[in-house]
Amino acid sequence: MKPIDRMLQKWRMYKALQHIPAGSRLLDIGCFEGEFFIYAGGRLRGGLGIDPILTDSSSKTPCENVTLLKGFFPKDIPPGTEKFDVIAALAVLEHIPGEILQEFVAACHTWLNYNGLVILTIPSPFVDNILVVLSKLRLIDGMSLEEHHGLPVEGVSELFNKNSFTLLKYSTFQLGLNNLFVFQKKIR
């Protein structure tokens, strides 16, 4: 990752970490190389990171009580895995095709403990234009830009509400070009 990629990643992690209770068990979907676990330091009691582009050269345990797994959520979560207090999907939802978004949200509900949180950061679809230019200028790596589906941010709350989540927090950051959502699991 280039310096601008790292800066944007760190900004997302900073915004998300503010909403994670100390001692939480975290599932980081799209964990890349486990940076969020390292960034959180001792704040977490452990967790699992999953990412289809995890490299074999990365450490499979970036910190204590954390495992990284190459694969897709939810199909590659090992059977018998303990549920999570928080699920983070930072700059991930825009990569998920619309036809499986419903399945993704339902799986979040399944893998969360009661009152668990889902924390999302989702760039505005306009950001794709900026990222393409920055990528062509070789200022960013722009990971998997071809997967962006132009997710309409306006529909995210409704999608999660229909799946037994309550919106606790919504805000924008990065000059309004990125969106933060914090949802809490309700009993169905």
C-alpha positions as a Python dict, from the first residue, in 0.01 Angstrom:
ca = {
    (1, 'M'): (0, 0, 0),
    (2, 'K'): (114, 351, -77),
    (3, 'P'): (125, 631, 186),
    (4, 'I'): (-213, 779, 84),
    (5, 'D'): (-375, 433, 101),
    (6, 'R'): (-233, 389, 453),
    (7, 'M'): (-347, 735, 562),
    (8, 'L'): (-705, 668, 443),
    (9, 'Q'): (-702, 323, 604),
    (10, 'K'): (-579, 464, 936),
    (11, 'W'): (-850, 734, 927),
    (12, 'R'): (-1119, 466, 879),
    (13, 'M'): (-975, 258, 1164),
    (14, 'Y'): (-965, 561, 1393),
    (15, 'K'): (-1332, 642, 1325),
    (16, 'A'): (-1440, 279, 1377),
    (17, 'L'): (-1235, 212, 1690),
    (18, 'Q'): (-1413, 493, 1876),
    (19, 'H'): (-1726, 275, 1877),
    (20, 'I'): (-1574, -56, 1982),
    (21, 'P'): (-1611, -133, 2352),
    (22, 'A'): (-1290, -240, 2527),
    (23, 'G'): (-1262, -617, 2563),
    (24, 'S'): (-1465, -692, 2251),
    (25, 'R'): (-1418, -992, 2029),
    (26, 'L'): (-1394, -856, 1672),
    (27, 'L'): (-1463, -1002, 1329),
    (28, 'D'): (-1285, -784, 1074),
    (29, 'I'): (-1426, -854, 728),
    (30, 'G'): (-1180, -739, 465),
    (31, 'C'): (-896, -738, 719),
    (32, 'F'): (-625, -716, 450),
    (33, 'E'): (-314, -803, 657),
    (34, 'G'): (-466, -754, 1006),
    (35, 'E'): (-383, -386, 1043),
    (36, 'F'): (-701, -306, 1239),
    (37, 'F'): (-613, -560, 1508),
    (38, 'I'): (-264, -413, 1537),
    (39, 'Y'): (-407, -59, 1545),
    (40, 'A'): (-653, -155, 1821),
    (41, 'G'): (-368, -288, 2031),
    (42, 'G'): (-472, -439, 2363),
    (43, 'R'): (-822, -290, 2344),
    (44, 'L'): (-967, -615, 2202),
    (45, 'R'): (-984, -955, 2368),
    (46, 'G'): (-926, -1118, 2030),
    (47, 'G'): (-1098, -1203, 1710),
    (48, 'L'): (-1086, -1318, 1353),
    (49, 'G'): (-991, -1135, 1036),
    (50, 'I'): (-1108, -1267, 700),
    (51, 'D'): (-1008, -1148, 354),
    (52, 'P'): (-1001, -1318, 13),
    (53, 'I'): (-675, -1140, -78),
    (54, 'L'): (-484, -1230, 237),
    (55, 'T'): (-136, -1329, 125),
    (56, 'D'): (48, -1638, 238),
    (57, 'S'): (337, -1419, 351),
    (58, 'S'): (125, -1231, 606),
    (59, 'S'): (132, -1327, 970),
    (60, 'K'): (-171, -1543, 1045),
    (61, 'T'): (-167, -1407, 1403),
    (62, 'P'): (-94, -1033, 1394),
    (63, 'C'): (-148, -1009, 1772),
    (64, 'E'): (-258, -1219, 2068),
    (65, 'N'): (-587, -1413, 2034),
    (66, 'V'): (-633, -1307, 1670),
    (67, 'T'): (-638, -1534, 1366),
    (68, 'L'): (-636, -1424, 1003),
    (69, 'L'): (-811, -1640, 748),
    (70, 'K'): (-799, -1624, 368),
    (71, 'G'): (-1155, -1652, 246),
    (72, 'F'): (-1498, -1497, 208),
    (73, 'F'): (-1750, -1403, 474),
    (74, 'P'): (-1966, -1587, 572),
    (75, 'K'): (-1899, -1909, 379),
    (76, 'D'): (-1541, -1956, 498),
    (77, 'I'): (-1592, -1893, 870),
    (78, 'P'): (-1490, -2223, 1033),
    (79, 'P'): (-1769, -2424, 1199),
    (80, 'G'): (-1769, -2388, 1576),
    (81, 'T'): (-1624, -2037, 1569),
    (82, 'E'): (-1730, -1831, 1872),
    (83, 'K'): (-1967, -1542, 1795),
    (84, 'F'): (-1844, -1182, 1796),
    (85, 'D'): (-1922, -865, 1989),
    (86, 'V'): (-1837, -643, 1692),
    (87, 'I'): (-1816, -692, 1317),
    (88, 'A'): (-1617, -434, 1124),
    (89, 'A'): (-1639, -398, 747),
    (90, 'L'): (-1430, -93, 665),
    (91, 'A'): (-1445, 0, 295),
    (92, 'V'): (-1595, -343, 219),
    (93, 'L'): (-1969, -313, 150),
    (94, 'E'): (-1914, -135, -182),
    (95, 'H'): (-1733, -451, -304),
    (96, 'I'): (-2029, -680, -237),
    (97, 'P'): (-2264, -735, -532),
    (98, 'G'): (-2618, -614, -468),
    (99, 'E'): (-2770, -957, -514),
    (100, 'I'): (-2587, -1092, -207),
    (101, 'L'): (-2606, -787, 21),
    (102, 'Q'): (-2914, -929, 196),
    (103, 'E'): (-2726, -1255, 265),
    (104, 'F'): (-2427, -1057, 395),
    (105, 'V'): (-2640, -858, 642),
    (106, 'A'): (-2825, -1172, 759),
    (107, 'A'): (-2489, -1342, 819),
    (108, 'C'): (-2376, -1043, 1027),
    (109, 'H'): (-2684, -1094, 1244),
    (110, 'T'): (-2607, -1466, 1278),
    (111, 'W'): (-2243, -1416, 1379),
    (112, 'L'): (-2305, -1140, 1636),
    (113, 'N'): (-2371, -1181, 2006),
    (114, 'Y'): (-2687, -1021, 2146),
    (115, 'N'): (-2654, -640, 2130),
    (116, 'G'): (-2348, -682, 1906),
    (117, 'L'): (-2238, -403, 1674),
    (118, 'V'): (-2172, -380, 1302),
    (119, 'I'): (-1942, -92, 1211),
    (120, 'L'): (-1919, 6, 845),
    (121, 'T'): (-1732, 268, 653),
    (122, 'I'): (-1860, 319, 300),
    (123, 'P'): (-1718, 573, 57),
    (124, 'S'): (-1954, 787, -145),
    (125, 'P'): (-1991, 646, -500),
    (126, 'F'): (-1837, 975, -621),
    (127, 'V'): (-1510, 869, -456),
    (128, 'D'): (-1457, 608, -727),
    (129, 'N'): (-1387, 888, -977),
    (130, 'I'): (-1125, 1038, -743),
    (131, 'L'): (-966, 698, -677),
    (132, 'V'): (-935, 621, -1049),
    (133, 'V'): (-746, 948, -1103),
    (134, 'L'): (-522, 892, -798),
    (135, 'S'): (-454, 537, -916),
    (136, 'K'): (-361, 651, -1267),
    (137, 'L'): (-124, 903, -1111),
    (138, 'R'): (18, 612, -906),
    (139, 'L'): (-52, 793, -580),
    (140, 'I'): (-262, 503, -447),
    (141, 'D'): (-285, 132, -511),
    (142, 'G'): (-665, 156, -510),
    (143, 'M'): (-732, -200, -401),
    (144, 'S'): (-993, -385, -607),
    (145, 'L'): (-1150, -73, -757),
    (146, 'E'): (-1300, -287, -1034),
    (147, 'E'): (-1523, -450, -769),
    (148, 'H'): (-1694, -127, -663),
    (149, 'H'): (-2065, -144, -734),
    (150, 'G'): (-2159, 219, -670),
    (151, 'L'): (-2347, 126, -353),
    (152, 'P'): (-2612, 391, -279),
    (153, 'V'): (-2536, 492, 79),
    (154, 'E'): (-2897, 605, 126),
    (155, 'G'): (-3022, 245, 127),
    (156, 'V'): (-2780, 103, 384),
    (157, 'S'): (-2986, 191, 691),
    (158, 'E'): (-3301, 39, 543),
    (159, 'L'): (-3115, -280, 448),
    (160, 'F'): (-2987, -327, 804),
    (161, 'N'): (-3315, -220, 968),
    (162, 'K'): (-3503, -486, 766),
    (163, 'N'): (-3261, -742, 908),
    (164, 'S'): (-3317, -664, 1277),
    (165, 'F'): (-3054, -397, 1332),
    (166, 'T'): (-3094, -54, 1485),
    (167, 'L'): (-2889, 240, 1359),
    (168, 'L'): (-2697, 387, 1653),
    (169, 'K'): (-2476, 632, 1467),
    (170, 'Y'): (-2436, 777, 1123),
    (171, 'S'): (-2184, 1042, 1026),
    (172, 'T'): (-1962, 1145, 740),
    (173, 'F'): (-1589, 1205, 745),
    (174, 'Q'): (-1302, 1264, 501),
    (175, 'L'): (-1463, 1588, 384),
    (176, 'G'): (-1800, 1414, 351),
    (177, 'L'): (-1666, 1157, 105),
    (178, 'N'): (-1685, 866, 349),
    (179, 'N'): (-1971, 741, 566),
    (180, 'L'): (-1965, 575, 906),
    (181, 'F'): (-2251, 351, 1021),
    (182, 'V'): (-2284, 182, 1358),
    (183, 'F'): (-2568, -69, 1385),
    (184, 'Q'): (-2674, -278, 1685),
    (185, 'K'): (-2823, -625, 1660),
    (186, 'K'): (-3184, -659, 1778),
    (187, 'I'): (-3358, -980, 1870),
    (188, 'R'): (-3566, -1104, 1578),
}
